[in-house]
Amino acid sequence: MTAFPNSLPAPAHPDPRDAPVLRWGILGPGLIAGHFVAALMKHTGQQVTAVASRTAQRAADFADSYGIAQSYGSYEDLLADDTVDAVYIATPMSEHYAQTVMCVQAGKHALVEKSFMRTAAEAVEVRELARAGDVFVMEAMKTRYIPQVQVIDRLLADGVFGTVDSVVAQYGGVVPFQAGHRVFDPALGGGVLLDIGVYPLSFAYTVLGAFTSVKASGTLAASGVDDSASAVLTTESGARALVETTLRASTPIRASINGSLARVESGEPFHNPSPLSLISADGLRRLDWNDQRYPGRECLAFEASAMARYVADGLTESPVHGLDDSVAIMTLLDEMRRQVGARFTDEL
């Protein structure tokens, strides 16, 4: 029996500034790419040397906004740039497969914004190509690298929870339907599951590992993509995950791990740096943790610095969220979409 700890462990990598430096190129100069670049500039020593878009002016405007030296009107031109070591792919999910393949073929390391691909089949192909090409490829699942999840990793490794019985995770918010918007467009890999539902699902998978049973239900937007989904996922041991995501209502953005000896409750939103509380099973002991130095999407600095460390160490996959993990999560997303009835354009 593991005793309740006297203090919480420290994150494995508390400072993203201590990572080796990569020279980054950006594919897709949109909102999330802007947050990524700003986080790197504020909290790391990473260098952003180039940006590319299908529209030269859009790339040039982005470069001007962030002081990036080079901009390109084609993705191929950026991948031919010798000043780029690694590429951050921040385009819609429909583009991830082709652009990651391009990066691997060009010998560029790739950090691919979540969800990794549209489907598990695409993820499997990318995994095999990346391994054959000996190129580092990683899903930009920021929750695997933020400080409080590093703390949770240590608690799990130390057996502090005892036997984990369940994980509960929610992420929802109201987004009115807009025809053609990327979240609602089946041609762009739209749907709530791939957009934000991947966060609670990934959190549950991180804690419990492989699931043997998935029971999902949800609703569809007018365009045919999923706009809400809930699921109970069960492991071989009988541990369960309850995950919920929606664009139809405002829900808590919280997660908890519930074990025989202790539980963890996150603050909001759990997918960004937020407080957490470790509470003993009898409710008499409690430890609180909080680190708000990297609020909101400033936490994107952690995934970039983690990747830089892995590349410097000669790795070709993340040791905490490798390509097998990304494939497993995409497989779960496929099954949840199937049960809900959601289809992409080429699946109809």
XYZ file of C-alpha atoms in Angstrom:
348
model
C 0.000 0.000 0.000
C 1.455 3.350 -1.095
C 1.289 6.028 1.574
C -0.298 9.371 0.782
C 2.637 11.668 -0.101
C 3.761 14.608 1.998
C 4.207 16.754 -1.103
C 3.540 16.641 -4.819
C 6.370 15.802 -7.239
C 7.893 18.439 -9.480
C 7.336 18.429 -13.255
C 9.987 16.588 -15.246
C 10.858 19.679 -17.318
C 9.888 22.816 -15.390
C 11.488 25.340 -17.767
C 11.014 25.200 -21.559
C 13.961 27.586 -21.959
C 16.462 24.865 -21.108
C 15.794 22.858 -24.291
C 18.183 22.697 -27.268
C 17.239 24.999 -30.146
C 15.479 23.931 -33.334
C 14.842 26.203 -36.314
C 11.121 26.023 -37.038
C 9.000 26.506 -40.126
C 5.241 27.042 -39.924
C 2.699 25.509 -42.315
C -0.648 27.270 -42.051
C -0.408 30.796 -40.592
C -3.721 30.807 -38.731
C -4.818 31.536 -35.169
C -3.234 28.515 -33.488
C 0.032 29.060 -35.385
C 0.128 32.607 -34.070
C -0.283 31.375 -30.507
C 2.425 28.761 -31.083
C 4.941 31.296 -32.395
C 4.136 33.784 -29.631
C 4.619 31.074 -26.977
C 7.983 30.064 -28.434
C 9.165 33.659 -28.573
C 8.086 34.411 -25.007
C 9.099 31.226 -23.197
C 11.783 29.401 -25.199
C 14.985 29.839 -27.148
C 13.453 28.130 -30.190
C 13.810 30.003 -33.492
C 11.036 30.442 -36.058
C 12.773 31.064 -39.365
C 10.064 30.614 -42.023
C 6.327 30.427 -42.639
C 4.354 29.152 -45.633
C 0.791 29.460 -46.856
C -0.998 28.712 -50.109
C -1.258 32.502 -50.392
C 2.046 34.375 -50.471
C 0.536 37.553 -49.021
C -0.963 35.710 -46.070
C 2.401 34.183 -45.279
C 4.124 37.558 -45.655
C 1.634 39.245 -43.326
C 2.169 36.545 -40.698
C 5.944 36.862 -41.039
C 5.705 40.636 -40.566
C 3.522 40.237 -37.480
C 6.011 37.955 -35.709
C 9.328 39.106 -37.138
C 9.935 35.907 -39.120
C 12.719 36.247 -41.675
C 11.291 34.245 -44.564
C 7.818 33.660 -45.980
C 6.695 31.436 -48.834
C 3.614 31.095 -51.008
C 4.015 27.333 -51.245
C 4.655 24.555 -48.754
C 7.224 22.957 -51.058
C 9.398 26.083 -50.991
C 9.508 26.079 -47.197
C 10.436 22.399 -47.101
C 13.348 23.133 -49.441
C 14.676 25.801 -47.052
C 17.906 24.628 -45.408
C 17.344 26.989 -42.465
C 14.341 24.893 -41.317
C 14.983 21.879 -39.045
C 11.410 21.185 -37.924
C 7.934 22.043 -39.151
C 4.805 22.863 -37.162
C 1.697 21.821 -39.131
C -1.248 23.995 -38.117
C -3.593 23.466 -41.064
C -7.062 21.821 -40.973
C -7.147 18.069 -40.241
C -7.857 17.334 -43.899
C -4.355 18.545 -44.787
C -2.334 16.814 -42.061
C -1.696 13.563 -43.908
C -0.357 15.028 -47.150
C 1.703 17.706 -45.415
C 3.260 15.297 -42.917
C 4.204 12.986 -45.781
C 5.829 15.970 -47.508
C 7.819 16.765 -44.367
C 9.045 13.195 -43.980
C 10.048 12.995 -47.621
C 11.934 16.281 -47.245
C 13.700 15.017 -44.111
C 12.072 17.647 -41.879
C 10.951 16.789 -38.352
C 7.215 17.406 -37.939
C 5.007 18.512 -35.065
C 1.432 17.926 -36.228
C -1.401 19.798 -34.545
C -4.104 17.607 -32.999
C -5.963 15.658 -34.032
C -2.995 13.877 -35.584
C -4.812 12.837 -38.771
C -8.423 12.481 -39.918
C -8.498 8.709 -39.559
C -6.549 5.822 -38.094
C -5.712 4.594 -41.598
C -3.933 7.872 -42.347
C -2.175 7.725 -38.985
C -0.892 4.197 -39.640
C 0.520 5.202 -43.032
C 2.275 8.234 -41.563
C 3.672 6.170 -38.680
C 5.182 3.600 -41.024
C 6.558 6.224 -43.404
C 8.126 8.220 -40.565
C 9.755 5.128 -39.084
C 11.091 4.049 -42.466
C 12.430 7.547 -43.108
C 13.960 7.873 -39.620
C 12.345 11.309 -39.219
C 10.921 12.608 -35.939
C 7.129 13.011 -36.112
C 4.955 13.909 -33.126
C 1.329 14.819 -32.547
C 1.023 18.235 -30.916
C -1.002 16.901 -27.988
C -0.069 19.703 -25.608
C -1.702 18.028 -22.602
C 1.082 15.423 -22.542
C 3.716 18.072 -21.836
C 2.111 20.726 -19.616
C 3.322 20.914 -15.996
C 0.345 19.460 -14.135
C 0.192 16.409 -16.388
C 3.890 15.809 -15.764
C 2.989 15.832 -12.065
C 0.168 13.337 -12.714
C 2.573 11.088 -14.643
C 4.812 10.912 -11.586
C 1.874 10.173 -9.262
C 0.736 7.336 -11.526
C 4.256 5.910 -11.712
C 4.534 6.014 -7.915
C 1.210 4.189 -7.412
C -0.275 7.014 -5.374
C -3.811 6.389 -6.707
C -3.795 2.708 -5.835
C -6.009 0.867 -8.303
C -7.479 3.378 -10.743
C -11.193 2.699 -11.151
C -12.247 5.533 -13.466
C -11.284 8.655 -15.356
C -13.837 11.385 -16.059
C -13.100 14.161 -18.563
C -15.285 16.823 -20.206
C -14.745 19.592 -22.720
C -17.622 21.549 -24.225
C -18.650 25.005 -25.352
C -21.332 26.625 -27.466
C -20.380 27.092 -31.140
C -23.406 27.972 -33.309
C -23.570 26.106 -36.607
C -21.955 27.892 -39.551
C -21.993 26.181 -42.926
C -18.466 26.041 -44.330
C -16.729 26.704 -41.009
C -13.828 24.267 -40.584
C -15.357 22.737 -37.427
C -18.564 21.896 -39.312
C -17.102 21.088 -42.727
C -16.885 17.331 -43.486
C -14.416 18.069 -46.282
C -11.962 19.591 -43.791
C -12.134 16.849 -41.166
C -14.662 18.755 -39.085
C -16.554 17.620 -36.019
C -16.303 18.126 -32.285
C -14.465 14.860 -31.647
C -11.397 15.722 -33.718
C -11.488 19.393 -32.747
C -11.775 19.284 -28.941
C -13.067 15.837 -28.009
C -9.599 14.452 -28.576
C -8.468 16.184 -25.365
C -10.627 14.262 -22.875
C -10.141 11.059 -24.869
C -6.364 11.449 -24.926
C -6.302 12.223 -21.199
C -8.250 9.047 -20.434
C -5.998 6.968 -22.693
C -2.892 8.418 -21.044
C -4.093 7.243 -17.625
C -5.748 3.921 -18.449
C -4.056 2.730 -21.644
C -5.799 0.553 -24.213
C -9.568 0.197 -24.185
C -11.362 -3.008 -25.113
C -14.897 -1.612 -25.309
C -16.343 1.676 -26.594
C -19.982 2.693 -26.239
C -20.663 6.126 -27.710
C -23.650 8.283 -28.548
C -24.037 11.823 -29.802
C -25.632 14.204 -32.247
C -24.898 15.500 -35.735
C -24.775 19.027 -37.096
C -26.684 19.919 -40.265
C -23.538 19.206 -42.307
C -23.317 15.633 -41.030
C -20.339 15.992 -38.704
C -20.569 15.242 -34.989
C -21.404 18.221 -32.777
C -21.688 16.307 -29.505
C -20.487 12.946 -28.256
C -20.323 11.021 -25.001
C -18.701 7.654 -24.430
C -17.973 5.008 -21.831
C -14.721 3.226 -22.589
C -13.649 0.129 -20.668
C -10.254 -1.516 -20.220
C -9.562 -5.229 -19.933
C -9.328 -4.840 -16.149
C -12.746 -3.175 -15.958
C -11.520 0.380 -15.344
C -13.675 2.929 -17.131
C -13.366 6.288 -18.783
C -16.314 8.638 -19.129
C -15.656 11.297 -21.748
C -17.928 14.023 -23.044
C -17.534 16.744 -25.634
C -19.990 19.118 -27.274
C -20.424 22.258 -29.340
C -24.055 22.515 -28.221
C -23.674 23.465 -24.549
C -21.287 24.980 -22.056
C -19.840 22.216 -19.901
C -17.036 22.044 -17.346
C -13.586 21.592 -18.880
C -12.337 19.320 -16.129
C -10.795 15.921 -15.581
C -10.431 13.571 -12.636
C -8.649 10.312 -11.862
C -10.356 8.173 -9.233
C -8.462 5.411 -7.438
C -8.703 3.164 -4.418
C -6.210 5.253 -2.415
C -6.582 8.760 -3.799
C -8.060 10.880 -6.546
C -6.936 13.885 -8.555
C -9.276 16.693 -9.551
C -8.167 19.247 -12.141
C -9.014 22.893 -12.333
C -10.347 24.480 -15.510
C -9.506 24.158 -18.296
C -7.651 20.899 -17.759
C -6.015 20.960 -21.225
C -4.111 24.165 -20.363
C -2.013 24.855 -17.245
C -4.468 24.688 -14.369
C -4.562 23.779 -10.673
C -4.877 20.220 -9.476
C -5.741 18.682 -6.110
C -4.710 15.279 -4.813
C -7.228 14.024 -2.234
C -6.938 10.882 -0.133
C -9.653 8.234 -0.374
C -10.935 9.103 3.106
C -11.065 12.797 2.196
C -8.927 13.812 5.163
C -5.729 14.716 3.349
C -5.276 17.068 0.428
C -2.385 18.516 -1.565
C -2.868 21.378 -4.015
C -0.656 22.323 -6.947
C -0.729 25.335 -9.228
C 1.624 26.942 -11.725
C 0.179 29.790 -13.768
C 3.393 31.061 -15.365
C 2.282 29.754 -18.763
C -1.427 30.618 -19.039
C -3.656 29.526 -21.887
C -1.898 28.669 -25.117
C 1.418 29.950 -23.837
C 1.776 26.334 -22.691
C 2.474 25.383 -26.323
C 6.069 26.196 -25.426
C 6.255 22.892 -23.544
C 5.482 20.608 -26.489
C 7.972 22.430 -28.726
C 10.751 22.301 -26.134
C 9.997 18.625 -25.437
C 10.332 17.849 -29.132
C 13.595 19.774 -29.314
C 14.982 17.657 -26.453
C 13.910 14.422 -28.126
C 15.455 15.390 -31.466
C 18.712 16.374 -29.736
C 18.710 12.983 -27.989
C 18.470 11.213 -31.338
C 14.905 9.965 -30.845
C 12.424 9.662 -33.706
C 9.270 9.516 -31.554
C 8.066 11.029 -28.308
C 8.704 8.686 -25.362
C 5.518 9.863 -23.626
C 3.172 10.079 -26.644
C 4.573 8.078 -29.514
C 3.090 7.286 -32.899
C 1.501 4.063 -31.608
C -0.392 6.196 -29.092
C -1.566 8.592 -31.799
C -2.744 5.647 -33.910
C -4.591 4.143 -30.926
C -6.390 7.411 -30.208
C -7.300 7.898 -33.877
C -8.734 4.350 -33.846
C -10.928 5.272 -30.876
C -12.033 8.473 -32.611
C -12.942 6.485 -35.733
C -15.080 4.122 -33.675
C -16.803 6.939 -31.794
C -17.574 8.758 -35.050
C -18.938 5.498 -36.508
C -21.240 4.928 -33.541
C -22.463 8.528 -33.579
C -23.031 8.341 -37.349
C -20.650 11.103 -38.425
C -18.907 10.886 -41.790
C -16.349 12.929 -43.705
C -17.061 13.851 -47.328
C -15.076 10.935 -48.781
C -16.764 8.503 -46.365
C -20.329 9.340 -47.351
